[in-house]
Structures are given as structure tokens and as C-alpha cells.
CSV table of C-alpha atoms in Angstrom, one decimal:
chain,number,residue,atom,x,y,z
A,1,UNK,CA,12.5,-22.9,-6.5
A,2,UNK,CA,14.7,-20.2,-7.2
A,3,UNK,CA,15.7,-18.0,-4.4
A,4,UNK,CA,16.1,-14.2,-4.3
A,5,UNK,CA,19.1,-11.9,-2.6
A,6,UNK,CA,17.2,-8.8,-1.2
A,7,UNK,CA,18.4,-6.0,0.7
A,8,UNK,CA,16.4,-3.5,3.1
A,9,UNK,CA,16.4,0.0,3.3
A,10,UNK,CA,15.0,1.2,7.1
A,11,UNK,CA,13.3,-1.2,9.2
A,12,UNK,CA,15.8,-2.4,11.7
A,13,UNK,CA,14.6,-5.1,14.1
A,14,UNK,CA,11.7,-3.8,16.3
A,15,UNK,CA,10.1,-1.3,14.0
A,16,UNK,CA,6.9,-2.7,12.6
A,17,UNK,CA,7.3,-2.5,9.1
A,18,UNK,CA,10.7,-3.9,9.0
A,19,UNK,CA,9.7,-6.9,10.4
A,20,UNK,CA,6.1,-7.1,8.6
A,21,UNK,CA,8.5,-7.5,5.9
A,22,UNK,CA,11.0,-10.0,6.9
A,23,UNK,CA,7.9,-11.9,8.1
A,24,UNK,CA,6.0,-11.7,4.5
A,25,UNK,CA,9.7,-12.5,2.7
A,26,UNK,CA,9.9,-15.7,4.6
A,27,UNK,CA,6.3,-17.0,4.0
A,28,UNK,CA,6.9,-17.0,0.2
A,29,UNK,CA,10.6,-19.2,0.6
A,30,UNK,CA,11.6,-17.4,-2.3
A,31,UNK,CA,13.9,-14.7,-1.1
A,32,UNK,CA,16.9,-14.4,1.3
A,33,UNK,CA,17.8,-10.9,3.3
A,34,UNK,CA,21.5,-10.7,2.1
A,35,UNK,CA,22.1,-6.9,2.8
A,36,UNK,CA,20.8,-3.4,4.3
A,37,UNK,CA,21.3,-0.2,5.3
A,38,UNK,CA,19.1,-0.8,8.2
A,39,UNK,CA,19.3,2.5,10.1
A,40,UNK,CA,20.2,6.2,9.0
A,41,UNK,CA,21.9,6.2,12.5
A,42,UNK,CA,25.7,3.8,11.5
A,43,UNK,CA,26.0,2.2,14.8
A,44,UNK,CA,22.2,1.4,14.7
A,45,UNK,CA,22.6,0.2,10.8
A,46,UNK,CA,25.7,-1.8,12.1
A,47,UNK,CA,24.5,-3.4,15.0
A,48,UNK,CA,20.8,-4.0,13.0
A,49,UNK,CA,22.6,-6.1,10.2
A,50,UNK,CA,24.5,-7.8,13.6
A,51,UNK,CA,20.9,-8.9,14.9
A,52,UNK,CA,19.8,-10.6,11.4
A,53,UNK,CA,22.9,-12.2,11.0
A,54,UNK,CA,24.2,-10.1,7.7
A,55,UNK,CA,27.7,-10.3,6.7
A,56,UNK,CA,29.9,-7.3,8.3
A,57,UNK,CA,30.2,-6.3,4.6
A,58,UNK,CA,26.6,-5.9,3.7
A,59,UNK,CA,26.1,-4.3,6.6
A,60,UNK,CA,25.6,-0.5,5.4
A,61,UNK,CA,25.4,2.9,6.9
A,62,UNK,CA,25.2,4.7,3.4
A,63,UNK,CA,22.4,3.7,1.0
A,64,UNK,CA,23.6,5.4,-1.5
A,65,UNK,CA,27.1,3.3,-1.0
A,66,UNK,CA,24.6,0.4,-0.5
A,67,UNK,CA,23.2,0.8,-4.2
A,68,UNK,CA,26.3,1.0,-5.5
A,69,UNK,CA,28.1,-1.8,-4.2
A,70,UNK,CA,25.3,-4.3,-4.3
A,71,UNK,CA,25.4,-3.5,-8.4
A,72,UNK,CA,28.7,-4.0,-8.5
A,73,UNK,CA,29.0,-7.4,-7.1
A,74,UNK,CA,28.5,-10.8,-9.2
A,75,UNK,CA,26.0,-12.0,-6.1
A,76,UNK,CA,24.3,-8.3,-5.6
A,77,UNK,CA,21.0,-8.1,-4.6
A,78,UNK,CA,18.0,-8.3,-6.9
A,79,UNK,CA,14.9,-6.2,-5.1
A,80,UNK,CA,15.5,-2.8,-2.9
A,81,UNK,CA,12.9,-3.0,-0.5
A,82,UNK,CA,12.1,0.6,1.3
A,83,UNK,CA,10.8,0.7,4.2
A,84,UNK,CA,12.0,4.2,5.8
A,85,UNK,CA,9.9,7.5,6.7
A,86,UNK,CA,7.9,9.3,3.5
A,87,UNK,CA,10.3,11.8,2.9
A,88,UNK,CA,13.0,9.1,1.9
A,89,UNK,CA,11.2,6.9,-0.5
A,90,UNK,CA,12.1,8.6,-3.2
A,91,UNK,CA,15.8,9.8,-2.8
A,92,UNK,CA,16.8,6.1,-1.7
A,93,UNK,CA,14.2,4.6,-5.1
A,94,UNK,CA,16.0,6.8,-7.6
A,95,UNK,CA,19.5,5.4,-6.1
A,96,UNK,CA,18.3,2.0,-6.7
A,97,UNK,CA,17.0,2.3,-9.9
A,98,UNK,CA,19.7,4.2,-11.0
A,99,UNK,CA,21.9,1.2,-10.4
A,100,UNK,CA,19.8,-1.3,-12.1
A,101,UNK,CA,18.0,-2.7,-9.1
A,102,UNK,CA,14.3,-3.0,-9.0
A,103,UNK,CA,12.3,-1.7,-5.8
A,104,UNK,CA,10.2,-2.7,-3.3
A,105,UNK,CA,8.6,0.6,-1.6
A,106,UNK,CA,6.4,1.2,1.2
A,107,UNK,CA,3.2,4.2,0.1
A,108,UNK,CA,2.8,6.7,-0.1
A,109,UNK,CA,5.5,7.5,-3.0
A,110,UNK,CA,6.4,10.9,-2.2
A,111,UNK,CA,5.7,13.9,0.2
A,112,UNK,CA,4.3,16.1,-3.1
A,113,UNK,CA,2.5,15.5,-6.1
A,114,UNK,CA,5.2,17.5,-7.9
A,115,UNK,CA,7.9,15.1,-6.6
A,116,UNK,CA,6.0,11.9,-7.7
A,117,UNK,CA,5.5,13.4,-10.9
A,118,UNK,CA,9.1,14.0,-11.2
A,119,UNK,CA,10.3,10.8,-10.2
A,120,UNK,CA,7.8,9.0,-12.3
A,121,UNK,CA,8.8,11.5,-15.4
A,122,UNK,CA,12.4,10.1,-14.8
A,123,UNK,CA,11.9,6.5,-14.2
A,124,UNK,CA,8.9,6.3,-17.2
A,125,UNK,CA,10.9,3.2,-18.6
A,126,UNK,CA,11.6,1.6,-15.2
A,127,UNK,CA,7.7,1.4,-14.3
A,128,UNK,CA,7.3,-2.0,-13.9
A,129,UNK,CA,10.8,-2.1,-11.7
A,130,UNK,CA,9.1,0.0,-9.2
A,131,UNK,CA,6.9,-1.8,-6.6
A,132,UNK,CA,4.5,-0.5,-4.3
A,133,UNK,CA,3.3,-1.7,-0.9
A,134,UNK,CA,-0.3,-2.0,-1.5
A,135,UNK,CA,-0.5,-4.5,1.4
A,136,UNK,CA,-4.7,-5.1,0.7
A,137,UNK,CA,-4.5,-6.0,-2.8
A,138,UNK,CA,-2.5,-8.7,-2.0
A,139,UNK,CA,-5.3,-10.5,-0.3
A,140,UNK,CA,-7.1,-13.5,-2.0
A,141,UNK,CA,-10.6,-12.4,-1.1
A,142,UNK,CA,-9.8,-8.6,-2.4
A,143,UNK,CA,-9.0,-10.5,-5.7
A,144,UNK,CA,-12.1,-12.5,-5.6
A,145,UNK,CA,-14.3,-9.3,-5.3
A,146,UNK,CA,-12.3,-7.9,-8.2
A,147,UNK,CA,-12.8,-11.4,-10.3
A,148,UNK,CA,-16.4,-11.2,-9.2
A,149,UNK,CA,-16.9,-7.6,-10.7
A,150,UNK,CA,-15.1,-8.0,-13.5
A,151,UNK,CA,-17.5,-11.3,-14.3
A,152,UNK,CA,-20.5,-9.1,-14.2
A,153,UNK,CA,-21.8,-11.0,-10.8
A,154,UNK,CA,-23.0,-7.3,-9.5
A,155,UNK,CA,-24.2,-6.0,-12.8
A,156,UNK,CA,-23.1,-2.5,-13.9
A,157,UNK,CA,-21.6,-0.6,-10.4
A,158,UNK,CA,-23.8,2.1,-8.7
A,159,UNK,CA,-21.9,2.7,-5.7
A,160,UNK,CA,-19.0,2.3,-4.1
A,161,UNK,CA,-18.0,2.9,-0.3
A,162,UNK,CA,-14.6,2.2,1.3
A,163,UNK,CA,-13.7,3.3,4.9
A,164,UNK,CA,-10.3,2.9,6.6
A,165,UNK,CA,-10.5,3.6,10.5
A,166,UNK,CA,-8.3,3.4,13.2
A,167,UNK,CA,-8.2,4.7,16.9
A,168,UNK,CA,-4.5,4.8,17.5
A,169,UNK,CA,-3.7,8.6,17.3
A,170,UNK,CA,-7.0,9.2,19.7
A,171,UNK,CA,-5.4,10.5,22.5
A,172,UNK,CA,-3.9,13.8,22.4
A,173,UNK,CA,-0.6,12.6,24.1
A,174,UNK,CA,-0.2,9.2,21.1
A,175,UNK,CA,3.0,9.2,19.7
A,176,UNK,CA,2.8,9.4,16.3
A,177,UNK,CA,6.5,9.9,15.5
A,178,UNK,CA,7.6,11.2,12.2
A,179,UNK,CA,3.8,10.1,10.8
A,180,UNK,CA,2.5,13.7,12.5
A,181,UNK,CA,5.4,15.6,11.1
A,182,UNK,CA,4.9,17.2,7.5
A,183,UNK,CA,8.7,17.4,6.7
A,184,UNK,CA,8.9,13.7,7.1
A,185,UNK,CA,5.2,12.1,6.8
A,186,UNK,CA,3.9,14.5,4.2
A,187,UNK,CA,1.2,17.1,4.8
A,188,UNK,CA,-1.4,14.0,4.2
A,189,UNK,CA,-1.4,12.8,7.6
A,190,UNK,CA,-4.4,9.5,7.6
A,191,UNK,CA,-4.8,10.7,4.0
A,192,UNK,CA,-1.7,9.7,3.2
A,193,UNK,CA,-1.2,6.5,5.7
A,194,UNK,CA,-4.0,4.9,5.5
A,195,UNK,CA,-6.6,6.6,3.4
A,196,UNK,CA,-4.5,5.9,0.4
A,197,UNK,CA,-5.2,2.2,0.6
A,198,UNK,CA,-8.5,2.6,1.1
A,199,UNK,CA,-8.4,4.8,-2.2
A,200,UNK,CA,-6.6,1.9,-3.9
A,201,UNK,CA,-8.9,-0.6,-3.2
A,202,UNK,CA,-11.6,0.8,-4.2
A,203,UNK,CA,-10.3,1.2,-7.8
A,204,UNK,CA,-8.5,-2.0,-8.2
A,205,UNK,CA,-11.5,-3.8,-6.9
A,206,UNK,CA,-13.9,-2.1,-9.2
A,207,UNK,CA,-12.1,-1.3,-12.4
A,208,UNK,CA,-13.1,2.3,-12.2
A,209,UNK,CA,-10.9,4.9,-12.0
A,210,UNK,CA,-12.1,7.8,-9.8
A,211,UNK,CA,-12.4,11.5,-11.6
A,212,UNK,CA,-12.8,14.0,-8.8
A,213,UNK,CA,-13.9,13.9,-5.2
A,214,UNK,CA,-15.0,16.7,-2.9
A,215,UNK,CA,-13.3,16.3,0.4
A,216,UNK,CA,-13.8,17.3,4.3
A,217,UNK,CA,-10.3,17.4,6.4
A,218,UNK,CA,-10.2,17.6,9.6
A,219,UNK,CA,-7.7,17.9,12.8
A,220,UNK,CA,-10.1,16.4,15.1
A,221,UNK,CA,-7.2,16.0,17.9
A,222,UNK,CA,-6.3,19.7,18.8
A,223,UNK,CA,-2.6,21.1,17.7
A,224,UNK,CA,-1.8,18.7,15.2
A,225,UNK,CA,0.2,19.7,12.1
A,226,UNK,CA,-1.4,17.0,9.5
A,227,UNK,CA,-5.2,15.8,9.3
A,228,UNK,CA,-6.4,13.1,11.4
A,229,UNK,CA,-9.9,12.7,9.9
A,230,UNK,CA,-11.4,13.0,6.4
A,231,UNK,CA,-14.9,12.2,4.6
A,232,UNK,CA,-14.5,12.7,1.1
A,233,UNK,CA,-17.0,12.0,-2.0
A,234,UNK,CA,-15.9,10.1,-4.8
A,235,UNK,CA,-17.1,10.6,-8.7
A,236,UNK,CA,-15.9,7.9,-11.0
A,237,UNK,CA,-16.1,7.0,-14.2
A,238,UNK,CA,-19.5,6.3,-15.7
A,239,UNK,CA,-21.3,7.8,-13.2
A,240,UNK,CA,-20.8,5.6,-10.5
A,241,UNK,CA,-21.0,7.4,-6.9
A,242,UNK,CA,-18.8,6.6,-4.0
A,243,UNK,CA,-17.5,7.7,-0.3
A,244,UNK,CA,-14.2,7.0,1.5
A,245,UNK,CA,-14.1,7.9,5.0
A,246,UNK,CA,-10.6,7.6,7.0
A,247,UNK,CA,-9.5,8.1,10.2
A,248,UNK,CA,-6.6,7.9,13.3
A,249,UNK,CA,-9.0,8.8,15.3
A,250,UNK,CA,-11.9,6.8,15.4
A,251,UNK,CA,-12.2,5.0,19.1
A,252,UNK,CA,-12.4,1.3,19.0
A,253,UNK,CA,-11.5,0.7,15.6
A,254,UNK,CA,-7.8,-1.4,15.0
A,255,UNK,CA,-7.7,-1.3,11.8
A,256,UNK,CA,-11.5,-1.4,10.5
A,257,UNK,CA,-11.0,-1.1,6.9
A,258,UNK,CA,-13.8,-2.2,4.5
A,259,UNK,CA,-15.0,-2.0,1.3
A,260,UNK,CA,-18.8,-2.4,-0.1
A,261,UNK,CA,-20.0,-2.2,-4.0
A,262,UNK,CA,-23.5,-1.9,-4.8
A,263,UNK,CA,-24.5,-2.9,-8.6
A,264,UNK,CA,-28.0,-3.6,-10.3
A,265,UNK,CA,-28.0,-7.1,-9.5
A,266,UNK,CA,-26.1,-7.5,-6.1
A,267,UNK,CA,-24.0,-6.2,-3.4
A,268,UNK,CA,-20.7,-7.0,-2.0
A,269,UNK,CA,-18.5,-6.6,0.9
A,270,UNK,CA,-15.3,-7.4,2.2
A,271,UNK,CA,-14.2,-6.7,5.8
A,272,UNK,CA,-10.3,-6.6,6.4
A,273,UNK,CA,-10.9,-8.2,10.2
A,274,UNK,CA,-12.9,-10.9,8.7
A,275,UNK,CA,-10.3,-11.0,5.2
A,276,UNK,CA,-11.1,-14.7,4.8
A,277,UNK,CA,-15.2,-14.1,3.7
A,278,UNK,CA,-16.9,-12.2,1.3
A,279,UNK,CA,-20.5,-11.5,1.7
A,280,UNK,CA,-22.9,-11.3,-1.8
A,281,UNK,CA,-26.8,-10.1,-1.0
A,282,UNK,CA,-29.1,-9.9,-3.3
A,283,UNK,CA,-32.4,-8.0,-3.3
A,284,UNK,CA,-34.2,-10.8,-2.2
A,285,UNK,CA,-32.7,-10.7,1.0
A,286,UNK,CA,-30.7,-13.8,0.2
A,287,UNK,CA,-26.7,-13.3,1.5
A,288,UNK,CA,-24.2,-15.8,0.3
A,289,UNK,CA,-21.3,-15.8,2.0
A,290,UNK,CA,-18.4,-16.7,0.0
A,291,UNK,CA,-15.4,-18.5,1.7
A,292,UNK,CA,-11.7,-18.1,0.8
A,293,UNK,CA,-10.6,-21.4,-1.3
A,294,UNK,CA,-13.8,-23.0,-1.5
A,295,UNK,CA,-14.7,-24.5,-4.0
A,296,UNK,CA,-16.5,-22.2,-6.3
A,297,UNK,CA,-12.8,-19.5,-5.6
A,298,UNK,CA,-10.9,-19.8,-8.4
A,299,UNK,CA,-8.6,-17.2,-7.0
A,300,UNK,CA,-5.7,-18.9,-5.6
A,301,UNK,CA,-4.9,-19.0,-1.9
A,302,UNK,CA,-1.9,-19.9,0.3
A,303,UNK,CA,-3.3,-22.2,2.8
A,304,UNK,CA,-6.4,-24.4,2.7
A,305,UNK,CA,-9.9,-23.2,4.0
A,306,UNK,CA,-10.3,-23.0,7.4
A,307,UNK,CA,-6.9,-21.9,7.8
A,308,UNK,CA,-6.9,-18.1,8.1
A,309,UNK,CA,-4.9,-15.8,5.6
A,310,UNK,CA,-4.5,-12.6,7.1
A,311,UNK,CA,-2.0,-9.2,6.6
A,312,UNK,CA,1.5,-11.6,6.6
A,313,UNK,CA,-0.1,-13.6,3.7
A,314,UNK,CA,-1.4,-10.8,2.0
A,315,UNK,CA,2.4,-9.4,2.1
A,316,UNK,CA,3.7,-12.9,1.2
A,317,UNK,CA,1.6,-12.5,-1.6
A,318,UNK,CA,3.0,-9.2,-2.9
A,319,UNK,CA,6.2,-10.9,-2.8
A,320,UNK,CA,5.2,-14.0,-4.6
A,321,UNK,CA,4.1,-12.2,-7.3
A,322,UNK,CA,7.2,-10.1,-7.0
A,323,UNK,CA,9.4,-13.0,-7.6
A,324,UNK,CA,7.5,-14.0,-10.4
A,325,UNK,CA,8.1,-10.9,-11.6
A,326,UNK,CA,12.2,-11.0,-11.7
A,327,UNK,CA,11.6,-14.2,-13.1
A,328,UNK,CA,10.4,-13.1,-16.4
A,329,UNK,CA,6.6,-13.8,-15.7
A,330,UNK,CA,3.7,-11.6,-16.0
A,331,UNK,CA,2.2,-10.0,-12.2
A,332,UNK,CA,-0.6,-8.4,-13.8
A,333,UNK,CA,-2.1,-7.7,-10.4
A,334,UNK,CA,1.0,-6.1,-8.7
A,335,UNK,CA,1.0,-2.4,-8.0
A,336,UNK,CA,4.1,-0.6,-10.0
A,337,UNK,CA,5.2,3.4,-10.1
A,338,UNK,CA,1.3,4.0,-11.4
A,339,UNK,CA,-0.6,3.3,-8.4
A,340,UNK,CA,1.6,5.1,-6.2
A,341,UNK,CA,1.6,8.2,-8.5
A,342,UNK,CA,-2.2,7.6,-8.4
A,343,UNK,CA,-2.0,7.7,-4.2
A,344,UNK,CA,0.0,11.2,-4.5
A,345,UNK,CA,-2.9,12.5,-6.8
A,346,UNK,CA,-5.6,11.5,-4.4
A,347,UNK,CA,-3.9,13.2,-1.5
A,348,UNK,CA,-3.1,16.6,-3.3
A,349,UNK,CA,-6.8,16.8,-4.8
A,350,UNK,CA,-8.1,15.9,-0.7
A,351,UNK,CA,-6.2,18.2,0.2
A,352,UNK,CA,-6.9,20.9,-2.5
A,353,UNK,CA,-10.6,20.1,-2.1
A,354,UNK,CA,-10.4,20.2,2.0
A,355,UNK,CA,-9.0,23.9,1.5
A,356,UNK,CA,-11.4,25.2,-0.7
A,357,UNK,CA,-14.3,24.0,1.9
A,358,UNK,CA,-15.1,20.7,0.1
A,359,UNK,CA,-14.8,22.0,-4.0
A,360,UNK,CA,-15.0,19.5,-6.0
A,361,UNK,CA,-11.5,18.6,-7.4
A,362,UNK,CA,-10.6,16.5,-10.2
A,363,UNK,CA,-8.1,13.8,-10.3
A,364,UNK,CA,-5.0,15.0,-13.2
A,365,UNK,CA,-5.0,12.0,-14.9
């Protein structure tokens, strides 16, 4: 099995993301962490590429040197993977790309619509060497309740709801970091974070794309310069109905996201805390509950039933299909540039709509 020289842009040791994915790259075996630019402080970038063992010399505290040098070099990395605050996603992408590097990038793409649209107008033939981090549709049962749609088990859609709630910004004194702060986060706040994962499952699961939405946002935590709250209709295509609801906010939930369909002939749900099962019912009052690698899944898994897949493996996943992907081979199922220039339009009509007292606001494209 071949394996892949990465580098990492952000995430030095002890920030979450940064060592979700080191975690996720070592599940799949089919990657090595040969270089970074770790921190945008240099002793912190330095001492970060110490920690995981990097040679001195791929140890960067320029990312823009970083791009350069790693295209340069006979042995030079093959994946860019971003994991720093919003605002940099794009500067430190175009670098990459620019060099001939393909990226790996944390969502949401960009702090504007305008800027995504830029970037994507710039990068149009690159689109399939820009990932995103669409952790969720990376998960074996998501892609079961997509196969299952897609085979007609629910019969034509009807409704779809998708909520995404947390309760780690509840407190008035939780330190959100760079998240809360506009210049670096995005105006989104959850809309952003979260709620544009919740927005991408729901269309990748489905099929359907959504057409406009009418949108309440809310700063439920006093002070706060980016919405922590949101409950937001959905109108897709073919007259299919649907709600997302999203929140920081939301006491007692971890991270409660799920997703429910409603067709002519049955309903479905998946449950991110429960990832491993998906639950079919029926009017009849009959629920089948549908277990990860059983043997009516086709949809392949990592490890055998009874063994639970959780967020790693739905990372490790990502990256599976990502090295498949600089192999030569088809990742039909991957997020690219679209779906993150998709997230940016779903956060710019929330917030349009959220302004204009719940409007209804269609999606651009």
C-alpha cells in the first residue's frame, strides 16, 4: 500500500483539530506527516514540528515558504491539510494550489460568500484538488441512508429535518476563542461551525439540493458578536419541506446532531451518538433497525459489527478516499471546492434571511 507525505497547516499538538487529524491519518496507514507550519507563532511552529518528530527542515514558520519548498523538492508533500482559524483557509489553500499541491481544508471555506466565490472563480480547474472537511459524510451509516434513498426504500421525500446542538458556549463566561470573533470565525458563528454540516448532510443524504430557506438568528447568550442559535426552514427541490435547527447553546447536548427523512413509504433516522444504527419505521408501526456491516449493508465499513465506528473513522474515511483520490481513482463521495462554496451560500442566505426578520432567501446557485 502506497504511502502518502502530508504536511499540516495549524493544529500543533494540543489543539483539537490538529490532533483529530493526525488521529484519522493514522487509522487509514496510508499517509505519513512529513512537514508543517504548525503554528503562526515560529517558536511555537518550531517547537510543534520538535514534538511530532519532523525534520528541523520541514519544520516551518512561513506557509507561504512551506508551499514553496515542499513543491520544489523531489520528496515534497502530496496533500496540504488546513486546519487553522476561518479567516486563513483561503490565503494558505490558494498558496497550495498555486504550487501544485492538492488540499485538505477544514469548513467553512471562507469568512464571505464573495471570497469563496472568488476563490472558487480562480481555482475552477483545481475543483477536485480542493478537499473539504465534511467530517459526517464520511460515516458508513450516513452513506447507507444516502444508498437507501437513492434505492427508493423511502419512496419519493416529503420532509427532511436535521438538527445540530451543542451546549458548550452556554455559559456566558465559555471561551470560545477566535470561533466568537467575526474577523477570524466569520460573522456565522454556529451557522458557520456547526450548522454547516448539518446543512450538508441533509443534501448529500437526500440528493436534493435546497432552494431557499427562511431563517431565525439568534444571540441567545447576551454580548456576543456572532449568533449562537438559529431555526431556519428549508425549501428544496420538488417540493420537499425541511428544518435545520443549530445551536452552542443548547444545555445537555455534546454534540446531538441528527438527521430524519420522511418519504411516502418510510422514515429514517440517523443519530450521530448512536452513528453505528439506522432506524427505518414504517406506517405500520414496524421499526427496523439497521446495523452498520450487517449483512444486508452493502456500504463498506472499517471494522466488523459490534465494533463501534465513530468520528476518528469517519475522518479516517475522508482520508481513505482521499488517498484513493491521488492515486488516480474515482472518490465520488468526497466533498471538493463545491460543497464548501455550497456551506458559504447557506450562511450568507441565514444570515440575509435572519436580518430581514425571517424573509425567505434563495440559495444563488
Amino acid at each position: 500500500m502506497k504511502t502518502w507525505p502530508v504536511g499540516m497547516i495549524g493544529g500543533a499538538p494540543g489543539s483539537f483539530m490538529g490532533d483529530v487529524h493526525r488521529r484519522a491519518l493514522a487509522l487509514t496507514g496510508q499517509f505519513s506527516l512529513v512537514a508543517g507550519c504548525l503554528s503562526r507563532h515560529p517558536q511555537q511552529a518550531l517547537e510543534a514540528g520538535q514534538a511530532l518528530g519532523l525534520d528541523p527542515a520541514r519544520a516551518y514558520t512561513d506557509w507561504t515558504r512551506m508551499a514553496r519548498e515542499e513543491a520544489a523538492r523531489p520528496d515534497g508533500i502530496a496533500l496540504a491539510i488546513i486546519v487553522t482559524p476561518n479567516a486563513m483557509h483561503l490565503p494558505v489553500a490558494a498558496a497550495f494550489l498555486d504550487a501544485g499541491i492538492p488540499v485538505l481544508c477544514e469548513k467553512p471555506l471562507a469568512l464571505t460568500l464573495e471570497q469563496a466565490r472568488h476563490f472558487a472563480i480562480r481555482f475552477e480547474e483545481k475543483t477536485n484538488d480542493m478537499i473539504m472537511a465534511y467530517t459526517y459524510s464520511g460515516y458508513a451509516m450516513v452513506r447507507e441512508a444516502r444508498r437507501l434513498v437513492q434505492t427508493g426504500a423511502l419512496g419519493a421525500l416529503r420532509g427532511i429535518q436535521v438538527e445540530y446542538l451543542q451546549d458548550w458556549l452556554a455559559d456566558a463566561d465559555s471561551d470560545g476563542g477566535w470561533r466568537l470573533d467575526p474577523r477570524t470565525g466569520g460573522a456565522g458563528g454556529c451557522v458557520g461551525d456547526i450548522g454547516t454540516h448539518a446543512f450538508h448532510l441533509a443534501e448529500f443524504v437526500s440528493g436534493l439540493r435546497c432552494e431557499a430557506l427562511s431563517a431565525r438568528i439568534s444571540h441567545l447568550v447576551a454580548g456576543r458578536a456572532v449568533p449562537d442559535d438559529a431555526q431556519i426552514q428549508l425549501r428544496f427541490a420538488d417540493d420537499t419541506v425541511g428544518g435545520l435547527w443549530v445551536s452552542q447553546v443548547a444545555t445537555g447536548c455534546g454534540n446531538a446532531l441528527r438527521l430524519r427523512l420522511f418519504g411516502e413509504k418510510a422514515g429514517l433516522e440517523w443519530n450521530q451518538e448512536q452513528p453505528d444504527t439506522l432506524v427505518l419505521s414504517t406506517m405500520d408501526g414496524c421499526q427496523t433497525h439497521i446495523a452498520r456491516a450487517g449483512s444486508a449493508v452493502p456500504t463498506p465499513s472499517l471494522l466488523p459489527r459490534g465494533h463501534p465506528e465513530g468520528y476518528l473513522e469517519a475522518f479516517a474515511r475522508l482520508y481513505a478516499d482521499t488517498a484513493g483520490l491521488l492515486g488516480g481513482h474515482n472518490a465520488p463521495l468526497l466533498p471538493r471546492l463545491d460543497a464548501g462554496l455550497r456551506g458559504q451560500e447557506f450562511i450568507e442566505a441565514a444570515l440575509e434571511s435572519g436580518a430581514r426578520y425571517g424573509a425567505w432567501t434563495a440559495l444563488r446557485t
